[in-house]
Coordinates of C-alpha atoms in Angstrom, one line a residue:
M1 CA 0.0 0.0 0.0
E2 CA 1.4 3.4 -1.0
T3 CA 2.3 5.8 1.7
T4 CA 3.7 9.3 1.4
L5 CA 6.4 11.0 3.4
R6 CA 7.6 14.6 3.0
G7 CA 11.0 16.1 3.6
V8 CA 12.8 19.0 2.0
G9 CA 13.5 18.7 -1.7
V10 CA 17.0 20.0 -2.4
S11 CA 17.9 18.6 -5.9
H12 CA 15.5 18.4 -8.9
G13 CA 14.5 15.2 -10.5
V14 CA 12.7 11.9 -9.9
A15 CA 14.2 8.7 -8.7
I16 CA 12.4 5.3 -8.6
G17 CA 14.1 2.3 -7.3
E18 CA 14.9 -0.1 -4.4
V19 CA 16.3 1.2 -1.1
R20 CA 19.9 0.6 -0.1
H21 CA 21.0 1.9 3.3
M22 CA 24.3 3.5 4.1
G23 CA 26.8 1.2 5.8
T24 CA 26.8 1.3 9.6
A25 CA 29.1 3.6 11.5
V26 CA 32.3 2.3 13.1
L27 CA 31.7 0.7 16.5
E28 CA 33.3 2.2 19.5
P29 CA 36.7 0.6 20.1
P30 CA 37.3 -1.2 23.4
A31 CA 38.9 0.9 26.2
K32 CA 41.9 -1.3 27.0
Q33 CA 45.2 -0.2 28.5
I34 CA 48.5 -0.7 26.8
P35 CA 52.0 -1.0 28.4
A36 CA 54.0 2.2 28.5
E37 CA 56.6 0.8 26.2
E38 CA 54.0 0.5 23.4
A39 CA 52.9 4.1 23.5
E40 CA 55.3 5.4 20.9
R41 CA 54.3 2.6 18.5
E42 CA 50.6 3.4 19.0
Q43 CA 51.2 7.1 18.5
G44 CA 52.9 6.2 15.2
R45 CA 50.0 4.1 14.1
A46 CA 47.6 6.9 14.9
R47 CA 49.6 9.4 12.9
Q48 CA 49.9 7.1 10.0
A49 CA 46.1 6.5 10.0
V50 CA 45.4 10.2 10.2
E51 CA 47.7 11.0 7.3
A52 CA 46.3 8.2 5.2
V53 CA 42.7 9.4 5.7
A54 CA 43.6 13.0 5.0
A55 CA 45.4 11.9 1.8
D56 CA 42.3 9.8 0.8
L57 CA 40.0 12.8 1.4
I58 CA 42.2 15.1 -0.7
A59 CA 42.4 12.4 -3.5
R60 CA 38.6 12.1 -3.5
G61 CA 38.4 15.9 -3.7
N62 CA 40.8 16.0 -6.7
L63 CA 38.7 13.4 -8.5
A64 CA 35.4 15.1 -7.7
G65 CA 36.6 18.7 -8.4
G66 CA 34.5 21.8 -7.9
E67 CA 32.6 22.4 -4.8
A68 CA 33.2 18.9 -3.5
Q69 CA 37.0 19.4 -3.6
H70 CA 36.8 22.4 -1.3
V71 CA 34.6 20.6 1.2
L72 CA 36.8 17.6 1.3
E73 CA 40.0 19.6 1.6
A74 CA 38.4 21.3 4.6
Q75 CA 37.7 17.8 6.1
A76 CA 41.3 16.8 5.5
M77 CA 42.3 19.9 7.6
I78 CA 40.1 18.6 10.4
A79 CA 41.9 15.3 10.4
Q80 CA 45.3 17.0 10.6
D81 CA 44.4 19.6 13.2
P82 CA 47.5 19.9 15.5
E83 CA 45.5 20.3 18.7
L84 CA 43.5 17.2 18.0
I85 CA 46.7 15.2 17.2
A86 CA 48.4 16.5 20.4
D87 CA 45.3 15.3 22.4
V88 CA 45.5 11.9 20.8
D89 CA 49.2 11.7 21.7
R90 CA 48.5 12.6 25.3
R91 CA 45.8 9.9 25.6
I92 CA 48.0 7.2 24.1
A93 CA 50.8 8.3 26.5
V94 CA 48.7 7.4 29.5
G95 CA 47.6 4.0 28.2
S96 CA 45.1 4.3 25.4
T97 CA 45.4 2.3 22.2
A98 CA 45.7 4.3 18.9
E99 CA 42.0 3.7 18.0
R100 CA 40.7 4.5 21.4
G101 CA 42.9 7.6 21.6
I102 CA 41.5 8.8 18.3
Y103 CA 37.9 8.0 19.3
D104 CA 38.1 9.8 22.7
A105 CA 40.0 12.8 21.4
F106 CA 37.5 13.4 18.6
S107 CA 34.6 12.8 21.0
H108 CA 36.0 15.5 23.3
Y109 CA 36.4 17.9 20.4
R110 CA 32.9 17.0 19.2
E111 CA 31.4 18.0 22.6
L112 CA 33.3 21.4 22.3
L113 CA 31.8 22.0 18.9
A114 CA 28.3 20.9 19.9
G115 CA 28.4 23.4 22.8
A116 CA 30.0 26.3 20.8
G117 CA 26.8 27.5 19.3
E118 CA 24.5 26.3 16.5
Y119 CA 26.8 27.3 13.7
M120 CA 29.8 25.3 14.9
A121 CA 27.5 22.4 15.9
G122 CA 26.9 22.0 12.2
R123 CA 30.4 20.7 11.7
V124 CA 29.8 17.7 14.0
A125 CA 28.7 15.4 11.2
D126 CA 31.9 16.2 9.3
L127 CA 34.0 15.5 12.4
D128 CA 32.2 12.2 13.0
D129 CA 32.9 11.1 9.5
V130 CA 36.7 11.8 9.8
R131 CA 36.8 10.0 13.2
N132 CA 35.0 7.0 11.8
R133 CA 37.4 6.8 8.8
I134 CA 40.5 6.9 11.0
V135 CA 39.2 4.4 13.5
A136 CA 38.1 2.0 10.7
R137 CA 41.6 2.2 9.2
L138 CA 43.1 1.4 12.6
L139 CA 40.7 -1.5 13.2
G140 CA 41.2 -2.9 9.7
V141 CA 37.4 -2.9 9.0
P142 CA 35.7 -1.5 5.9
M143 CA 35.2 2.3 5.7
P144 CA 31.7 3.5 6.5
G145 CA 30.1 4.7 3.3
V146 CA 28.0 4.0 0.2
P147 CA 27.0 0.3 -0.1
D148 CA 28.3 -1.9 -2.9
S149 CA 25.6 -2.7 -5.5
D150 CA 25.6 -3.9 -9.2
E151 CA 22.1 -2.5 -9.7
P152 CA 20.9 1.1 -9.5
Y153 CA 19.3 2.0 -6.1
V154 CA 18.0 4.9 -4.0
L155 CA 20.3 5.5 -1.1
I156 CA 18.9 6.3 2.4
A157 CA 21.2 7.5 5.2
R158 CA 20.9 9.3 8.5
D159 CA 23.1 11.9 6.9
L160 CA 25.7 11.8 4.1
A161 CA 29.3 12.9 4.8
P162 CA 30.8 15.1 2.0
A163 CA 33.4 12.3 1.3
D164 CA 30.5 10.0 0.4
T165 CA 28.4 12.4 -1.6
A166 CA 31.3 13.7 -3.6
L167 CA 32.0 10.4 -5.4
L168 CA 28.4 9.1 -5.8
D169 CA 28.0 7.4 -9.2
P170 CA 24.9 8.8 -10.7
A171 CA 24.7 5.7 -12.9
L172 CA 24.1 3.6 -9.7
V173 CA 22.7 6.0 -7.2
L174 CA 19.4 7.1 -8.7
G175 CA 18.8 9.5 -5.8
F176 CA 19.2 9.8 -2.1
V177 CA 17.3 10.6 1.1
T178 CA 18.6 11.7 4.5
E179 CA 16.9 11.9 7.8
E180 CA 19.0 14.9 8.8
G181 CA 20.5 17.9 7.0
G182 CA 18.9 20.9 5.5
P183 CA 18.6 22.7 2.1
T184 CA 22.0 24.4 2.5
S185 CA 23.9 21.5 4.0
H186 CA 27.0 20.2 2.3
S187 CA 25.1 17.1 1.1
A188 CA 22.4 19.3 -0.5
I189 CA 24.9 21.5 -2.3
L190 CA 26.9 18.6 -3.6
A191 CA 23.7 16.8 -4.7
R192 CA 22.7 19.7 -6.9
A193 CA 26.2 19.9 -8.3
L194 CA 26.0 16.2 -9.2
G195 CA 22.4 16.5 -10.6
V196 CA 21.2 13.7 -8.3
P197 CA 17.6 14.0 -7.0
A198 CA 17.7 14.4 -3.3
V199 CA 15.4 14.9 -0.3
V200 CA 16.8 15.8 3.2
A201 CA 15.3 16.3 6.7
L202 CA 12.9 13.4 6.4
P203 CA 12.7 11.8 9.9
G204 CA 11.8 8.1 9.8
A205 CA 13.3 7.4 6.4
G206 CA 15.8 5.1 8.0
E207 CA 13.0 2.8 9.0
I208 CA 12.1 2.0 5.4
G209 CA 13.2 -1.6 4.8
E210 CA 16.2 -2.6 2.6
G211 CA 15.0 -3.4 -0.9
T212 CA 11.7 -1.6 -0.6
V213 CA 10.7 0.2 -3.8
I214 CA 10.3 4.0 -3.3
A215 CA 9.9 7.0 -5.5
V216 CA 11.6 10.3 -4.6
D217 CA 10.7 13.7 -6.1
G218 CA 13.6 16.0 -5.4
S219 CA 11.5 19.0 -6.5
T220 CA 8.6 18.6 -4.1
G221 CA 10.4 16.8 -1.3
E222 CA 7.9 13.9 -1.5
L223 CA 8.8 10.3 -1.0
F224 CA 6.4 7.5 -1.9
V225 CA 6.8 4.1 -0.3
E226 CA 5.7 1.3 -2.5
P227 CA 4.3 3.7 -5.2
T228 CA 1.4 2.5 -7.4
E229 CA 2.0 2.1 -11.1
E230 CA -0.2 5.2 -11.6
R231 CA 2.1 7.2 -9.3
K232 CA 5.2 5.9 -11.1
A233 CA 3.7 6.9 -14.4
A234 CA 2.7 10.3 -13.2
L235 CA 6.2 11.1 -11.8
T236 CA 7.9 9.8 -14.9
A237 CA 5.7 11.9 -17.1
A238 CA 6.4 15.0 -15.0
A239 CA 10.1 14.3 -15.2
A240 CA 9.9 13.9 -18.9
E241 CA 8.0 17.2 -19.3
R242 CA 10.6 19.0 -17.2
K243 CA 13.4 17.5 -19.4
A244 CA 11.6 18.6 -22.6
A245 CA 11.2 22.1 -21.2
L246 CA 14.9 22.3 -20.4
A247 CA 15.9 21.2 -23.9
A248 CA 13.6 23.8 -25.5
S249 CA 15.0 26.6 -23.3
S250 CA 18.1 28.5 -24.1
G251 CA 19.5 32.0 -24.2
P252 CA 19.5 34.7 -21.5
G253 CA 17.1 34.5 -18.6
A254 CA 13.9 36.4 -19.1
T255 CA 10.2 36.3 -18.3
S256 CA 7.8 35.5 -21.1
D257 CA 7.2 39.2 -21.8
G258 CA 10.9 40.0 -22.2
H259 CA 11.8 41.3 -18.7
K260 CA 15.5 40.3 -18.4
V261 CA 16.7 38.4 -15.4
P262 CA 20.4 37.5 -15.9
L263 CA 21.1 33.9 -14.7
L264 CA 24.5 33.6 -13.2
A265 CA 26.5 30.7 -11.7
N266 CA 27.9 30.2 -8.2
V267 CA 31.5 28.9 -8.5
G268 CA 34.1 27.9 -6.0
G269 CA 37.1 28.1 -8.4
P270 CA 38.3 27.4 -12.0
A271 CA 37.2 23.7 -11.7
D272 CA 33.5 24.9 -11.6
V273 CA 33.7 27.0 -14.7
P274 CA 33.1 24.4 -17.5
A275 CA 29.8 23.3 -16.0
A276 CA 28.7 27.0 -15.7
V277 CA 29.6 27.7 -19.3
E278 CA 27.8 24.5 -20.5
A279 CA 24.7 25.5 -18.6
G280 CA 24.6 28.8 -20.4
A281 CA 25.4 31.0 -17.4
E282 CA 25.5 34.7 -18.3
G283 CA 28.4 35.2 -15.9
V284 CA 29.3 34.5 -12.3
G285 CA 27.1 35.8 -9.5
L286 CA 29.2 34.4 -6.7
F287 CA 32.8 33.5 -7.0
R288 CA 33.8 32.1 -3.6
T289 CA 37.5 32.7 -3.2
E290 CA 37.9 30.5 0.0
F291 CA 39.3 27.6 -2.0
L292 CA 42.6 29.4 -2.4
F293 CA 43.0 29.9 1.3
L294 CA 42.2 26.4 2.4
D295 CA 45.5 24.9 1.1
D296 CA 47.4 26.3 4.1
S297 CA 45.5 27.5 7.2
K298 CA 48.7 29.1 8.5
K299 CA 49.2 31.8 5.9
A300 CA 47.4 33.5 3.0
P301 CA 48.2 32.6 -0.6
S302 CA 50.7 34.8 -2.4
E303 CA 49.4 37.6 -4.7
A304 CA 50.8 35.8 -7.7
K305 CA 48.9 32.6 -6.9
Q306 CA 45.7 34.6 -6.5
V307 CA 46.1 36.5 -9.7
E308 CA 46.5 33.2 -11.6
A309 CA 43.4 31.6 -10.2
Y310 CA 41.2 34.7 -10.5
R311 CA 42.2 35.2 -14.2
K312 CA 41.2 31.7 -15.1
V313 CA 37.7 32.4 -14.1
L314 CA 37.5 35.9 -15.5
E315 CA 38.8 34.7 -18.9
A316 CA 35.9 32.3 -19.2
F317 CA 33.3 35.0 -19.4
P318 CA 34.3 37.6 -22.0
E319 CA 31.8 40.5 -22.0
G320 CA 30.1 38.7 -19.0
R321 CA 29.7 39.8 -15.4
V322 CA 31.8 38.2 -12.7
V323 CA 31.0 39.0 -9.1
V324 CA 33.8 38.0 -6.7
R325 CA 33.2 37.7 -3.0
V326 CA 36.4 38.5 -1.0
L327 CA 37.5 35.9 1.6
D328 CA 34.7 34.9 3.9
A329 CA 36.6 33.3 6.8
G330 CA 35.4 32.5 10.3
A331 CA 32.7 30.4 11.9
D332 CA 32.7 27.1 10.0
K333 CA 35.7 28.2 7.8
P334 CA 38.4 29.1 10.4
L335 CA 41.8 30.0 9.3
D336 CA 44.7 30.0 11.8
F337 CA 46.2 33.2 10.5
L338 CA 43.0 35.2 10.4
T339 CA 40.3 34.0 12.8
P340 CA 40.3 34.0 16.6
A341 CA 40.5 30.5 18.1
D342 CA 38.7 31.2 21.4
E343 CA 35.4 32.9 20.3
P344 CA 32.4 31.5 22.3
N345 CA 30.1 31.9 19.3
P346 CA 32.1 32.4 16.0
A347 CA 29.0 32.8 13.9
L348 CA 28.3 36.0 15.8
G349 CA 31.9 37.1 16.1
V350 CA 34.7 38.1 13.9
R351 CA 33.9 36.6 10.5
G352 CA 33.7 37.8 6.9
L353 CA 34.5 41.4 6.4
R354 CA 35.2 41.9 10.1
S355 CA 38.1 39.5 9.9
L356 CA 39.5 41.2 6.8
L357 CA 39.3 44.7 8.4
D358 CA 41.2 43.3 11.4
H359 CA 43.9 42.1 8.9
P360 CA 44.0 44.8 6.2
D361 CA 47.1 43.3 4.6
V362 CA 45.2 40.2 3.7
L363 CA 42.4 42.2 2.2
R364 CA 44.8 44.6 0.4
T365 CA 46.6 41.6 -1.2
Q366 CA 43.4 40.1 -2.4
L367 CA 42.1 43.3 -3.9
T368 CA 45.4 44.1 -5.6
A369 CA 45.5 40.5 -7.0
L370 CA 42.0 41.1 -8.4
A371 CA 43.0 44.4 -9.9
K372 CA 45.9 42.7 -11.7
A373 CA 43.9 39.7 -12.8
V374 CA 41.3 41.8 -14.7
E375 CA 43.8 43.9 -16.5
G376 CA 43.2 43.8 -20.3
L377 CA 40.2 41.5 -20.0
P378 CA 36.8 42.4 -21.5
V379 CA 34.9 41.3 -18.4
Y380 CA 32.7 43.3 -16.0
L381 CA 34.2 42.7 -12.6
E382 CA 32.3 43.3 -9.5
V383 CA 33.7 42.7 -6.0
M384 CA 31.6 42.3 -2.8
A385 CA 32.2 42.0 0.9
P386 CA 30.6 39.3 3.0
M387 CA 28.8 39.9 6.3
V388 CA 28.2 43.7 5.9
A389 CA 26.2 44.9 8.9
D390 CA 25.9 48.7 8.2
R391 CA 27.0 51.7 6.2
T392 CA 30.3 51.9 8.2
D393 CA 31.2 48.4 7.0
A394 CA 30.3 49.3 3.5
K395 CA 32.4 52.4 3.5
A396 CA 35.4 50.7 4.9
F397 CA 35.2 48.1 2.2
A398 CA 34.7 50.6 -0.6
D399 CA 37.6 52.7 0.7
A400 CA 39.9 49.6 0.7
C401 CA 38.9 48.8 -2.9
R402 CA 39.8 52.3 -4.1
E403 CA 43.0 52.3 -2.2
A404 CA 44.0 49.1 -3.9
G405 CA 43.4 50.7 -7.3
L406 CA 40.6 48.3 -8.2
Q407 CA 38.7 49.2 -11.3
A408 CA 35.4 47.5 -10.6
K409 CA 32.0 47.9 -9.0
F410 CA 32.0 47.5 -5.2
G411 CA 29.1 45.8 -3.5
A412 CA 27.8 44.4 -0.2
M413 CA 26.3 41.1 0.6
V414 CA 23.0 41.2 2.5
E415 CA 23.3 38.3 5.0
I416 CA 22.5 40.1 8.2
P417 CA 19.0 41.5 8.8
S418 CA 20.4 44.9 9.7
A419 CA 21.8 45.2 6.2
A420 CA 18.3 44.5 4.7
L421 CA 16.6 47.0 7.0
R422 CA 19.2 49.7 6.2
A423 CA 19.9 48.7 2.6
R424 CA 19.3 52.3 1.3
S425 CA 21.9 53.6 3.7
I426 CA 24.5 51.0 2.7
L427 CA 23.9 51.8 -1.0
Q428 CA 25.2 55.3 -0.4
E429 CA 28.7 53.6 -0.2
V430 CA 28.4 50.7 -2.7
E431 CA 27.0 50.1 -6.2
F432 CA 25.1 46.9 -5.7
L433 CA 23.7 44.4 -3.2
S434 CA 23.8 40.6 -3.3
L435 CA 21.5 38.6 -1.1
G436 CA 23.0 35.6 0.5
T437 CA 19.7 33.9 1.5
N438 CA 21.4 31.0 3.3
D439 CA 23.0 33.1 6.0
L440 CA 20.2 35.7 5.9
A441 CA 17.8 33.0 6.9
Q442 CA 20.1 31.7 9.6
Y443 CA 20.5 35.0 11.3
T444 CA 16.9 36.0 10.8
F445 CA 15.5 32.9 12.5
A446 CA 18.4 32.0 14.8
A447 CA 18.4 28.6 13.0
D448 CA 21.7 26.9 12.0
R449 CA 21.7 26.0 8.3
Q450 CA 23.4 22.7 9.1
V451 CA 20.9 21.4 11.7
G452 CA 18.0 19.3 10.3
A453 CA 15.8 19.9 13.4
V454 CA 15.4 23.6 12.5
S455 CA 15.3 23.1 8.7
R456 CA 11.8 24.5 8.4
L457 CA 13.2 27.9 9.5
Q458 CA 15.9 27.6 6.8
D459 CA 13.2 27.3 4.2
P460 CA 13.7 30.3 1.8
W461 CA 10.0 30.5 1.3
Q462 CA 9.6 31.8 4.9
P463 CA 7.5 35.1 4.4
A464 CA 9.8 37.0 6.9
L465 CA 12.8 36.2 4.7
L466 CA 10.8 37.3 1.6
D467 CA 10.0 40.6 3.4
L468 CA 13.8 41.2 3.8
V469 CA 14.4 40.4 0.2
A470 CA 11.7 42.9 -0.8
L471 CA 13.2 45.6 1.4
S472 CA 16.6 45.2 -0.2
A473 CA 15.2 45.1 -3.7
E474 CA 13.1 48.2 -3.1
A475 CA 16.0 50.1 -1.7
A476 CA 18.2 49.2 -4.7
K477 CA 15.5 50.3 -7.1
A478 CA 15.1 53.6 -5.3
E479 CA 18.8 54.2 -5.7
G480 CA 18.9 53.1 -9.3
K481 CA 21.2 50.2 -8.4
S482 CA 21.1 46.4 -8.7
C483 CA 20.1 43.7 -6.2
G484 CA 20.8 40.1 -6.9
V485 CA 20.3 36.8 -5.1
C486 CA 23.2 34.4 -4.8
G487 CA 22.0 32.1 -2.1
E488 CA 20.5 28.7 -2.7
A489 CA 17.0 30.2 -2.9
A490 CA 17.7 31.2 -6.5
A491 CA 18.0 27.5 -7.5
D492 CA 14.3 26.9 -6.8
P493 CA 12.5 27.6 -10.2
L494 CA 9.2 28.6 -8.6
L495 CA 10.9 30.8 -6.0
A496 CA 13.0 32.3 -8.7
C497 CA 9.8 33.7 -10.2
V498 CA 8.8 35.1 -6.8
L499 CA 12.2 36.7 -6.3
T500 CA 11.8 38.3 -9.7
G501 CA 8.4 39.6 -8.7
L502 CA 10.0 41.1 -5.5
G503 CA 12.3 43.1 -7.7
V504 CA 15.5 41.1 -7.6
T505 CA 17.6 42.0 -10.7
S506 CA 19.7 38.8 -11.2
L507 CA 19.8 35.2 -9.9
S508 CA 22.9 33.2 -9.2
M509 CA 22.9 29.4 -8.5
G510 CA 24.7 26.2 -9.0
A511 CA 25.2 25.5 -12.7
A512 CA 22.9 22.4 -12.7
S513 CA 19.9 24.6 -11.7
I514 CA 20.2 27.2 -14.4
P515 CA 18.3 25.3 -17.1
Y516 CA 15.4 24.7 -14.7
V517 CA 15.2 28.3 -13.6
R518 CA 15.5 29.6 -17.2
A519 CA 12.7 27.3 -18.5
T520 CA 10.3 28.2 -15.6
L521 CA 10.9 32.0 -15.8
A522 CA 10.2 31.9 -19.5
K523 CA 6.6 30.6 -18.8
Y524 CA 5.4 33.7 -16.9
T525 CA 5.1 37.4 -17.3
L526 CA 6.6 39.9 -14.9
A527 CA 3.1 40.8 -13.7
Q528 CA 2.4 37.2 -12.9
C529 CA 5.7 37.0 -10.9
E530 CA 4.7 40.1 -9.0
R531 CA 1.3 38.7 -8.1
A532 CA 2.9 35.5 -7.0
A533 CA 5.4 37.4 -4.8
A534 CA 2.6 39.4 -3.2
A535 CA 0.6 36.2 -2.5
A536 CA 3.7 34.6 -1.0
R537 CA 4.4 37.5 1.3
A538 CA 0.8 37.5 2.5
A539 CA 1.1 34.0 3.8
D540 CA 2.0 33.0 7.3
T541 CA 4.2 29.9 6.7
A542 CA 6.7 28.8 4.1
E543 CA 4.4 26.0 2.9
E544 CA 1.5 28.4 2.6
A545 CA 3.7 30.9 0.7
R546 CA 4.8 28.2 -1.7
V547 CA 1.2 27.0 -2.3
A548 CA -0.1 30.6 -2.8
A549 CA 2.6 31.4 -5.3
Q550 CA 2.0 28.2 -7.2
A551 CA -1.8 28.9 -7.3
V552 CA -1.2 32.4 -8.8
L553 CA 1.2 31.1 -11.5
S554 CA -1.0 28.2 -12.4
G555 CA -4.0 30.5 -12.7
E556 CA -6.0 28.8 -10.0

């Protein structure tokens, strides 16, 4: 008998197949004592396992490329953290085995993260995965991860670690479902990059039996257990209709009556550029530059290295627009040379622009590198600062850009509610706004983007979030300036229409989402988008907003 479950759809498409569950996590190793003379040998075993796991994560990242590479490199840094290794050594010195020392040291660090505020607690899943991989290696048991199968299947897991998601084979893994996670979790972002249908934050999914046939709709977030033949046919037909619409859609983004909405790509480095070009991106709306700084957490990359990486991306979009976000460090992206190590709540502390203003040499080098990278290129460069709180922040950033001799437009990201509320003031100092809806939702609702239990508050359809988007867009229009969206909200085709109706002037997203958004925008007029936006803002919940907008656009 068919039953329906609902989670959060995070990657478009339909998957129908048998369930396979993620392999079980490593068991806790026994707490046995070792003689003192064996301590040095055990410390060596622990270090070898750590280095092997870090090397494996980096290798997986190199194979996956793009966004996955950056995430996995960050995980490798966790494995090699000097404080963690020192703690492991201390535990082994007083009698722990290598595997028990690793387990206990990581568990202690886990508790610290879990108690350091919601934002840092979101890193716990990554930490657990690194611990499990090291312990598995020491115990000589199979690594936790994706099951072996010769036949295609739908994967179900409590959560998916980036190392697992990055190398999923779309030919075998038809789609995946997780009990935890949220729309902006690492797994969700990587699923969209892979083009694998995915649903997250679906409690109880783990209770579905191995081999059960399910159907997953990554657009609606619905999961059908033992779907009827009629259901399968309907889902397959809907998927085919979407595919046909994608094939028929090309060219610049626009509504059916010709209102232009440039569709841009979010990229993390040169490796992401080919997919963006293939998808028909009209430029880059968010160039995350953190990838350059993750290679060595002890020091910033040289100016020459930065120039080389930036130029590769800029060259790919002649006559296009490339919006570069300067280094966004802090919170879940700590860098030893830049961010404080002892902040009680890093998400609310010195991160983003605040870190850069505290280290003007790092900001100056990056801006100078950008100025050199764009020399002689026919590209429209725009540079923006993350975590801008007010006009003072915006002025400090614009002044730094001018002092570095940067010939570009300067902008501010709207990720803090104060920036949306005072957007017109901020626009006295900068030339454009870019809404980072992921962080804006997190700070608006005090809801960590990595915690599945509060995922409903991370839903970009929340009317309060739409109100803040509208405030920013209205301010930009009044000042004759632009206001784009570069958060994951732009990847939702229906929501893209609503954002357009709110007055947003460009949309930036993962490359895989661009065809879906282009095809959907082309079906509606600007007036229809405006009516859908008004209906969504008049609702009280995210679900009501989604339904109201859909009703307007479908003519109900």
